Short mmCIF file of C-alpha atoms in Angstrom, two decimals:
data_model
loop_
_atom_site.label_atom_id
_atom_site.label_comp_id
_atom_site.label_asym_id
_atom_site.label_seq_id
_atom_site.Cartn_x
_atom_site.Cartn_y
_atom_site.Cartn_z
CA MET A 1 120.04 94.13 104.60
CA PHE A 2 117.95 92.33 106.92
CA PRO A 3 119.27 89.33 109.02
CA CYS A 4 119.92 86.14 107.05
CA ARG A 5 117.74 83.98 109.28
CA PHE A 6 114.78 86.14 107.79
CA LEU A 7 115.69 85.29 104.23
CA SER A 8 112.85 82.80 103.52
CA THR A 9 112.57 80.71 100.24
CA TRP A 10 110.53 83.41 98.51
CA VAL A 11 113.03 86.23 99.24
CA ILE A 12 115.81 84.21 98.13
CA TRP A 13 113.96 83.46 94.81
CA LEU A 14 113.07 87.28 94.22
CA TYR A 15 116.86 87.84 94.14
CA ALA A 16 117.21 85.22 91.38
CA THR A 17 114.32 86.66 89.61
CA THR A 18 116.02 90.19 89.77
CA VAL A 19 119.23 89.07 88.15
CA TYR A 20 117.29 87.16 85.47
CA ILE A 21 115.05 90.40 84.56
CA GLU A 22 118.13 92.69 84.65
CA GLY A 23 119.73 90.19 81.95
CA LEU A 24 117.12 90.93 79.54
CA GLY A 25 118.13 94.63 79.18
CA ASN A 26 115.68 97.02 78.09
CA GLN A 27 114.03 94.67 75.38
CA PRO A 28 111.22 92.45 76.60
CA THR A 29 111.58 88.96 74.89
CA ARG A 30 109.09 87.27 72.97
CA ASN A 31 107.87 85.77 76.32
CA PHE A 32 106.52 89.11 77.52
CA ARG A 33 103.02 87.78 77.23
CA CYS A 34 101.35 91.27 77.47
CA PRO A 35 101.04 94.25 74.81
CA LEU A 36 104.40 95.90 74.31
CA ILE A 37 103.37 99.17 75.49
CA PRO A 38 104.66 101.37 78.28
CA LYS A 39 102.10 100.71 80.58
CA TRP A 40 103.20 97.10 81.01
CA THR A 41 107.04 97.48 80.60
CA HIS A 42 106.90 100.02 83.30
CA LEU A 43 104.96 97.51 85.55
CA LEU A 44 107.64 94.92 84.76
CA GLU A 45 110.27 97.49 85.82
CA SER A 46 108.52 98.35 88.95
CA ILE A 47 108.14 94.94 89.92
CA ASP A 48 112.19 94.41 89.45
CA SER A 49 113.00 97.54 91.53
CA ASN A 50 110.34 96.71 94.37
CA SER A 51 111.79 93.11 94.53
CA GLY A 52 115.12 94.39 95.10
CA LEU A 53 113.73 96.71 98.03
CA VAL A 54 112.20 93.47 99.54
CA GLN A 55 115.61 91.61 99.26
CA GLY A 56 117.28 94.76 101.08
CA GLY A 57 114.55 94.62 103.88
CA ALA A 58 112.86 97.91 102.78
CA PHE A 59 109.53 96.33 102.93
CA GLU A 60 107.38 99.36 103.50
CA ALA A 61 108.94 101.12 100.56
CA ALA A 62 108.28 98.25 98.27
CA LYS A 63 104.59 98.25 99.46
CA LEU A 64 104.30 101.83 98.51
CA GLY A 65 106.01 101.45 95.41
CA LEU A 66 103.95 98.56 94.43
CA ARG A 67 100.63 100.30 95.40
CA ASP A 68 101.42 103.09 93.01
CA SER A 69 102.30 100.52 90.27
CA LEU A 70 99.07 98.48 90.64
CA ALA A 71 96.88 101.67 90.91
CA ALA A 72 98.20 102.53 87.33
CA ALA A 73 98.05 99.27 86.04
CA LEU A 74 94.45 98.38 87.18
CA ASP A 75 92.99 101.53 85.71
CA PRO A 76 90.95 100.81 83.86
CA LEU A 77 90.04 97.38 85.17
CA ALA A 78 88.85 95.92 81.94
CA GLU A 79 92.28 96.84 80.38
CA ALA A 80 94.20 95.22 83.14
CA PHE A 81 92.98 91.75 81.88
CA ASN A 82 95.36 92.14 78.93
CA CYS A 83 98.22 91.75 81.30
CA SER A 84 96.87 89.60 83.89
CA ILE A 85 99.97 87.78 84.15
CA GLY A 86 101.78 90.96 85.20
CA ILE A 87 98.85 92.01 87.77
CA ALA A 88 99.50 88.54 89.19
CA ALA A 89 103.18 88.82 89.59
CA ALA A 90 102.89 92.50 91.20
CA TYR A 91 100.50 90.93 93.88
CA ARG A 92 102.87 88.11 94.35
CA VAL A 93 105.71 90.52 95.09
CA LEU A 94 103.28 92.49 97.35
CA ALA A 95 102.30 89.62 99.17
CA ILE A 96 106.11 88.48 99.93
CA ALA A 97 106.80 92.10 101.08
CA TYR A 98 104.02 91.67 103.82
CA ALA A 99 105.03 88.03 104.73
CA ALA A 100 108.88 88.93 104.74
CA GLY A 101 108.22 92.13 106.88
CA GLY A 102 106.14 89.85 109.28
CA GLU A 103 108.95 87.33 109.65
CA VAL A 104 110.89 90.18 111.35
CA LEU A 105 108.16 90.45 114.09
CA GLU A 106 107.95 86.88 114.92
CA ALA A 107 110.33 87.08 117.95
CA THR A 108 109.03 90.32 119.33
CA ASP A 109 105.34 90.82 118.16
CA LYS A 110 103.32 87.69 117.63
CA HIS A 111 100.09 89.76 117.05
CA GLY A 112 101.88 91.94 114.23
CA TYR A 113 103.59 88.69 112.84
CA ARG A 114 99.90 87.35 112.32
CA ARG A 115 98.50 90.42 110.95
CA ALA A 116 101.20 90.75 108.34
CA HIS A 117 100.64 87.34 107.11
CA GLN A 118 96.86 87.58 107.21
CA VAL A 119 97.16 90.70 104.79
CA SER A 120 99.73 88.66 102.92
CA LEU A 121 97.55 85.81 102.47
CA ARG A 122 94.79 87.70 100.89
CA MET A 123 97.15 89.78 98.43
CA MET A 124 98.12 86.04 97.30
CA HIS A 125 94.48 85.34 96.90
CA VAL A 126 93.87 88.13 94.62
CA GLY A 127 96.99 87.45 92.86
CA MET A 128 95.87 83.73 92.33
CA ASN A 129 92.52 85.19 90.57
CA TRP A 130 94.84 87.36 88.09
CA LEU A 131 97.08 84.36 87.45
CA THR A 132 94.17 81.88 86.95
CA HIS A 133 92.90 84.20 84.25
CA ALA A 134 96.37 84.36 82.46
CA PHE A 135 96.68 80.65 82.81
CA VAL A 136 93.26 79.48 81.45
CA VAL A 137 92.29 82.54 79.22
CA LYS A 138 95.68 83.85 77.89
CA GLY A 139 97.78 80.72 78.34
CA LYS A 140 94.95 78.32 77.19
CA ASN A 141 95.65 76.21 80.08
CA ASP A 142 99.43 75.65 79.21
CA GLY A 143 101.52 75.85 82.48
CA TYR A 144 104.55 76.76 80.60
CA TRP A 145 102.96 79.98 79.02
CA VAL A 146 103.06 81.11 82.76
CA ASP A 147 106.17 79.56 84.04
CA GLU A 148 108.41 80.40 80.85
CA SER A 149 107.31 84.05 80.63
CA ASP A 150 109.35 87.10 81.51
CA TRP A 151 107.25 87.91 84.63
CA PRO A 152 108.62 86.94 88.18
CA ILE A 153 105.85 84.41 88.72
CA THR A 154 105.25 80.47 88.46
CA ILE A 155 102.16 78.37 89.03
CA GLN A 156 104.29 76.23 91.49
CA GLN A 157 105.99 79.10 93.37
CA MET A 158 102.47 80.81 94.02
CA ASN A 159 101.43 77.60 95.53
CA ASP A 160 104.26 76.67 97.54
CA GLU A 161 104.34 80.53 98.89
CA GLN A 162 100.61 80.63 99.59
CA THR A 163 101.10 77.36 101.51
CA ALA A 164 104.01 78.83 103.57
CA ILE A 165 101.87 81.97 104.41
CA GLN A 166 98.97 79.73 105.53
CA ASN A 167 101.15 77.68 107.45
CA ALA A 168 102.92 80.65 109.40
CA ILE A 169 99.27 81.91 110.26
CA LEU A 170 98.20 78.46 111.40
CA LYS A 171 101.04 78.21 113.90
CA ALA A 172 98.84 80.63 116.20
CA GLY A 173 95.32 80.18 115.34
CA PRO A 174 93.01 79.91 112.27
CA HIS A 175 93.77 81.80 108.97
CA GLY A 176 90.14 83.46 109.19
CA HIS A 177 88.07 84.84 111.99
CA SER A 178 88.32 83.21 115.38
CA PRO A 179 85.02 81.78 116.45
CA SER A 180 82.67 83.81 118.90
CA TRP A 181 81.28 80.96 120.42
CA GLU A 182 83.62 77.99 120.08
CA ASP A 183 81.57 75.20 121.91
CA VAL A 184 78.14 75.93 120.31
CA PRO A 185 75.96 72.72 120.45
CA LYS A 186 75.99 71.34 116.99
CA ASP A 187 71.91 70.97 117.19
CA TYR A 188 71.55 74.71 118.43
CA ARG A 189 68.27 76.22 117.19
CA ASP A 190 67.10 79.72 116.98
CA ASN A 191 63.25 79.72 116.41
CA ASN A 192 63.49 83.53 116.41
CA ILE A 193 65.07 83.57 112.85
CA SER A 194 64.13 81.98 109.52
CA ILE A 195 66.62 80.32 107.30
CA ALA A 196 66.16 79.25 103.72
CA ILE A 197 68.55 77.06 101.47
CA VAL A 198 68.96 78.35 97.82
CA THR A 199 70.42 76.26 95.00
CA MET A 200 70.37 75.99 91.37
CA CYS A 201 70.65 72.58 89.52
CA ASP A 202 70.79 73.43 85.86
CA TYR A 203 71.99 70.11 84.41
CA PRO A 204 70.83 67.79 81.27
CA LYS A 205 67.58 65.95 81.91
CA ASP A 206 69.39 62.53 82.26
CA HIS A 207 72.20 63.98 84.70
CA VAL A 208 72.23 62.02 87.98
CA LEU A 209 73.44 64.98 90.38
CA PRO A 210 70.42 66.84 90.55
CA LYS A 211 68.73 63.83 92.04
CA TYR A 212 71.57 63.30 94.52
CA SER A 213 71.54 66.74 95.26
CA MET A 214 68.05 67.50 95.74
CA SER A 215 67.41 64.18 97.76
CA ASN A 216 70.23 65.23 100.12
CA LYS A 217 68.77 68.62 100.58
CA ASP A 218 65.45 67.65 101.23
CA LEU A 219 66.34 65.15 103.71
CA TYR A 220 68.45 67.75 105.70
CA SER A 221 65.88 70.62 105.34
CA LYS A 222 62.87 68.26 106.43
CA ARG A 223 65.00 67.23 109.47
CA HIS A 224 65.22 70.76 110.71
CA GLY A 225 62.35 72.67 109.09
CA TYR A 226 64.34 74.65 106.61
CA ARG A 227 62.91 75.92 103.33
CA VAL A 228 64.68 74.77 100.08
CA LEU A 229 64.37 77.19 97.14
CA ALA A 230 65.51 75.46 94.12
CA GLU A 231 65.78 76.47 90.63
CA HIS A 232 66.76 74.66 87.40
CA LYS A 233 66.98 77.11 84.84
CA ARG A 234 69.19 80.31 85.05
CA ASP A 235 67.36 83.60 84.51
CA ASP A 236 70.36 84.89 82.13
CA PRO A 237 71.54 82.60 79.60
CA SER A 238 73.97 85.18 78.40
CA ARG A 239 76.10 84.51 81.46
CA PRO A 240 77.97 81.33 82.44
CA HIS A 241 75.81 79.03 84.92
CA ALA A 242 77.72 80.16 88.11
CA TRP A 243 76.33 83.59 87.83
CA ALA A 244 72.84 82.52 88.74
CA LYS A 245 73.75 82.26 92.24
CA ILE A 246 74.16 85.93 92.49
CA SER A 247 70.94 86.79 90.68
CA LEU A 248 68.92 84.31 92.84
CA MET A 249 70.52 85.22 96.06
CA LEU A 250 69.73 89.00 95.13
CA LYS A 251 66.18 88.21 94.36
CA HIS A 252 65.49 86.58 97.63
CA VAL A 253 67.40 89.01 99.69
CA GLN A 254 65.44 91.73 98.28
CA GLN A 255 62.25 89.69 98.61
CA ARG A 256 63.11 89.05 102.29
CA THR A 257 62.17 85.51 101.71
CA ALA A 258 64.07 84.62 104.88
CA ASP A 259 66.02 86.35 107.80
CA TRP A 260 69.11 84.47 106.38
CA LEU A 261 69.82 82.76 103.00
CA LEU A 262 72.28 79.62 102.54
CA TRP A 263 73.67 79.23 99.02
CA PHE A 264 74.46 75.82 98.42
CA ASP A 265 75.79 74.64 95.18
CA CYS A 266 74.13 71.83 93.47
CA ASP A 267 77.14 69.49 93.69
CA THR A 268 77.63 69.99 97.44
CA TYR A 269 76.12 67.71 100.07
CA PHE A 270 74.96 68.09 103.65
CA MET A 271 77.27 65.52 105.16
CA ASP A 272 76.38 65.93 109.07
CA LEU A 273 72.60 65.81 109.10
CA SER A 274 72.33 66.54 112.68
CA ARG A 275 74.25 69.77 112.50
CA THR A 276 72.04 72.89 112.16
CA LEU A 277 72.56 76.02 110.14
CA GLU A 278 72.10 78.21 113.25
CA SER A 279 75.08 76.28 115.07
CA ILE A 280 77.41 77.57 112.33
CA LEU A 281 76.06 81.10 112.18
CA TYR A 282 76.18 81.28 115.94
CA LYS A 283 79.87 79.82 116.15
CA PHE A 284 81.05 82.76 114.16
CA GLY A 285 78.79 85.65 114.45
CA SER A 286 77.20 85.94 117.85
CA LYS A 287 77.57 87.73 121.08
CA VAL A 288 76.09 87.61 124.56
CA SER A 289 73.55 90.30 124.96
CA SER A 290 73.15 92.45 128.02
CA ASP A 291 70.43 89.97 129.36
CA GLY A 292 72.77 87.12 128.88
CA ARG A 293 71.34 85.59 125.91
CA ARG A 294 73.15 84.50 122.78
CA VAL A 295 72.03 86.84 119.74
CA LEU A 296 73.72 87.24 116.20
CA ASN A 297 75.96 90.50 115.76
CA ASP A 298 73.93 93.38 114.33
CA ASP A 299 76.90 94.03 112.11
CA PHE A 300 77.15 90.42 110.94
CA HIS A 301 75.77 90.18 107.17
CA MET A 302 77.84 87.39 105.57
CA LEU A 303 79.67 84.14 106.24
CA ILE A 304 82.06 82.80 103.89
CA GLN A 305 84.90 80.51 103.78
CA GLU A 306 88.29 79.98 101.90
CA ASP A 307 89.89 77.00 100.53
CA HIS A 308 93.59 76.68 100.41
CA ALA A 309 93.87 78.70 97.23
CA MET A 310 91.27 81.76 97.63
CA LEU A 311 87.77 82.79 98.49
CA ASN A 312 85.28 80.02 97.62
CA THR A 313 81.57 80.98 97.24
CA GLY A 314 80.31 77.44 96.59
CA VAL A 315 78.56 77.88 100.12
CA PHE A 316 77.84 80.89 101.91
CA PHE A 317 75.39 82.85 104.10
CA VAL A 318 73.92 86.04 103.71
CA ARG A 319 71.51 87.97 105.87
CA SER A 320 68.52 89.50 104.03
CA SER A 321 69.64 93.08 104.42
CA GLU A 322 70.28 96.31 102.52
CA TRP A 323 73.96 95.87 102.76
CA ALA A 324 73.71 92.32 101.16
CA ALA A 325 71.60 93.56 98.38
CA LYS A 326 74.03 96.28 97.42
CA MET A 327 76.86 93.88 97.71
CA LEU A 328 75.20 91.18 95.49
CA ALA A 329 74.14 93.77 92.92
CA GLN A 330 77.57 95.19 92.49
CA VAL A 331 79.45 91.88 92.42
CA TYR A 332 76.92 90.74 89.54
CA GLY A 333 77.97 93.97 87.95
CA PRO A 334 76.70 95.40 84.45
CA SER A 335 76.46 93.27 81.14
CA ASP A 336 79.98 94.15 80.24
CA SER A 337 81.53 93.32 83.38
CA PRO A 338 85.18 91.95 82.83
CA TRP A 339 84.63 89.36 85.48
CA ILE A 340 81.59 87.47 83.70
CA HIS A 341 83.94 85.13 81.63
CA HIS A 342 86.75 84.84 84.12
CA PRO A 343 87.44 81.24 84.98
CA TRP A 344 86.12 81.24 88.41
CA TRP A 345 83.27 83.69 87.37
CA GLU A 346 81.53 85.10 90.45
CA ASN A 347 84.02 83.78 92.77
CA ALA A 348 86.69 86.11 91.42
CA ALA A 349 84.29 89.11 91.31
CA PHE A 350 83.28 88.42 94.95
CA SER A 351 87.35 88.56 95.72
CA HIS A 352 87.73 91.74 93.79
CA TRP A 353 84.77 93.42 95.85
CA PHE A 354 86.15 92.35 99.00
CA LEU A 355 89.87 92.53 98.83
CA GLY A 356 90.61 94.41 95.50
CA SER A 357 91.42 97.90 97.25
CA ASN A 358 93.53 96.37 99.99
CA TYR A 359 96.74 97.09 98.21
CA GLN A 360 96.08 100.94 98.59
CA LYS A 361 93.96 100.71 101.88
CA LEU A 362 96.67 98.85 103.80
CA ALA A 363 99.98 99.93 102.35
CA GLU A 364 101.05 102.33 105.14
CA GLU A 365 99.65 100.12 107.95
CA ASN A 366 102.13 99.39 110.92
CA HIS A 367 100.95 96.09 112.13
CA SER A 368 102.13 96.48 115.56
CA GLU A 369 100.44 99.69 116.00
CA PHE A 370 97.39 98.34 114.30
CA MET A 371 97.11 95.31 116.58
CA ASN A 372 97.44 97.51 119.74
CA GLN A 373 93.74 99.12 118.76
CA ALA A 374 92.31 96.05 116.65
CA VAL A 375 89.78 93.45 118.07
CA SER A 376 91.04 90.90 115.45
CA ASP A 377 94.03 90.27 113.12
CA MET A 378 91.25 90.06 110.55
CA ASP A 379 89.92 93.62 111.00
CA GLY A 380 89.89 95.76 107.86
CA ILE A 381 90.92 92.77 105.47
CA TYR A 382 87.42 91.90 104.68
CA PRO A 383 84.53 94.43 104.94
CA GLU A 384 83.23 94.41 108.67
CA GLU A 385 80.06 92.77 107.58
CA VAL A 386 81.89 89.49 106.36
CA VAL A 387 83.12 86.78 108.70
CA VAL A 388 85.49 84.13 107.34
CA ALA A 389 85.10 80.69 108.74
CA PRO A 390 87.72 77.90 108.35
CA GLN A 391 86.94 75.68 105.39
CA VAL A 392 86.63 72.60 107.92
CA ASP A 393 83.28 74.04 109.25
CA PHE A 394 81.65 74.35 106.01
CA ASN A 395 82.51 73.31 102.53
CA SER A 396 85.28 70.82 102.94
CA TYR A 397 86.28 68.68 99.87
CA HIS A 398 86.71 65.29 98.77
CA PRO A 399 90.36 63.75 98.89
CA ILE A 400 91.16 63.99 95.24
CA THR A 401 90.81 67.83 95.16
CA SER A 402 92.05 68.32 98.64
CA ARG A 403 95.52 66.63 97.82
CA ILE A 404 95.78 68.85 94.90
CA PHE A 405 95.82 71.99 96.48
CA GLN A 406 95.95 70.89 100.12
CA HIS A 407 92.32 71.94 100.86
CA ASP A 408 90.58 70.74 104.01
CA THR A 409 89.53 67.24 103.14
CA TRP A 410 86.02 65.92 104.54
CA GLU A 411 85.70 63.48 107.22
CA PRO A 412 82.95 62.11 109.21
CA GLY A 413 81.39 64.92 111.50
CA ARG A 414 82.39 67.86 109.08
CA GLN A 415 79.80 69.71 107.19
CA PRO A 416 79.30 69.96 104.37
CA ALA A 417 81.37 68.53 101.34
CA THR A 418 81.92 69.18 97.89
CA PRO A 419 82.32 65.71 96.16
CA VAL A 420 83.26 66.63 92.55
CA SER A 421 81.60 68.58 89.66
CA GLU A 422 83.25 66.86 86.60
CA SER A 423 81.81 64.13 84.56
CA GLY A 424 82.93 60.63 83.85
CA LEU A 425 82.39 57.25 85.73
CA CYS A 426 85.05 57.98 88.47
CA CYS A 427 83.38 61.23 89.41
CA ARG A 428 79.83 59.63 89.08
CA GLN A 429 81.10 57.08 91.67
CA ILE A 430 82.52 59.62 93.89
CA ARG A 431 79.21 61.54 93.96
CA ALA A 432 77.52 58.43 94.78
CA CYS A 433 79.60 57.36 97.62
CA PHE A 434 79.52 60.69 99.36
CA PHE A 435 75.81 60.80 98.99
CA GLY A 436 75.86 57.27 100.44
CA CYS A 437 77.83 58.66 103.46
CA ALA A 438 75.35 61.60 103.91
CA THR A 439 72.20 59.47 104.06
CA GLY A 440 73.71 56.83 106.11
CA PHE A 441 74.01 54.28 103.28
CA PHE A 442 71.34 51.82 102.09
CA ALA A 443 70.16 50.38 105.45
CA HIS A 444 69.78 53.76 107.43
CA SER A 445 68.13 55.64 104.49
CA ARG A 446 64.36 56.19 105.08
CA GLU A 447 63.45 56.96 101.56
CA ARG A 448 63.04 54.06 98.92
CA SER A 449 64.16 56.72 96.11
CA VAL A 450 67.37 57.44 98.06
CA ARG A 451 68.20 53.59 98.04
CA GLN A 452 67.35 53.22 94.49
CA LEU A 453 69.65 56.18 93.33
CA LEU A 454 72.48 54.46 95.30
CA SER A 455 71.81 51.12 93.82
CA ASP A 456 71.50 52.41 90.36
CA ASN A 457 74.83 54.28 90.42
CA VAL A 458 77.23 52.46 92.65
CA PRO A 459 78.88 49.36 91.30
CA ASP A 460 79.12 46.36 93.30
#
């Protein structure tokens, strides 16, 4: 048994879960939530036994056991959605195995400690996607369907444990990649690369959001000379709207419309109109060349960000490259892709493509030995072409969403903000107020149309 001081909250809870599952005996109750076939009853038994290994400090054995169980449960992938709550529970225990093992290293190996938690956090992100499917699709948005199941998982536990893991990482740096040029000027320009902004605003004709959105994007792009590539109808009506971003980005990557493309959701605003897109790219993906110039890394093809819960693809950069074209095509997938109707649509598909094999790839990693050779504690978690920036640098949220899941909240000087995408008077007013902040309110707007939008939609 490992020392009591390492018994964090989640490991203590695992003990209680083991006692509960053992009390069920060999017969799953009516709250099993999955087909009563050996594939899923064996998964529950594996989670139980590997939880016991984590409690006893046998973290490496638990990782290997859960690796093998997940490999069986995820084959074939489409069938795994029949027991998404079980997959989520397995990922949760696996994440705890990494985090608890990392805690043991804290006093002697800070780098190994961070590495363990970086891996753990992404296991949580994958698990959260499976849990979201279970909650929304299987449970019909009923939290009790998840919380009162036979599986060792609740929604609140996942949120609390993910917060604890993030806080452990943040004690000594960001929970993504470290900047390559921390103090890049916010108005930095590189006239040798072209950048285009891609968006889709497929809303009813009388909806005010596209007016706000396109006015904001036009103001920003005209200021810096970027192209805006906007469409208003998705090319494949058989898929939910969110998938249009993948097909649109793939089209422009294949056509080499610009050197770099920024996807920007319709409900997202540029809040700091003076900050350039180059400054963000160079902050995270640049190096000093042999002649002393700043250049973008050759192997840098994508810049993304994660919010408090998971990867968020509401805003992301891709280079027009063969790697990006292949990645986007595979994320989009065939017409029968099991991700098409996932509640997080393409977001979950991206996460699976980036992180879905880590349970196998990283199972035997010795974190201390790995960090002796690694450049970054993020190496090998995402593909090497992908850089993860903090949410604060792009795509912070309005306060309401931020407080629900402790996401980064927009403040003046941050870029950009996602106000809110739901309907109703309150949401319309939030969008209008954030739009006003972005354009400098009434007095500072150079466009009469901007002033009119605000005066029409913000109450006195």
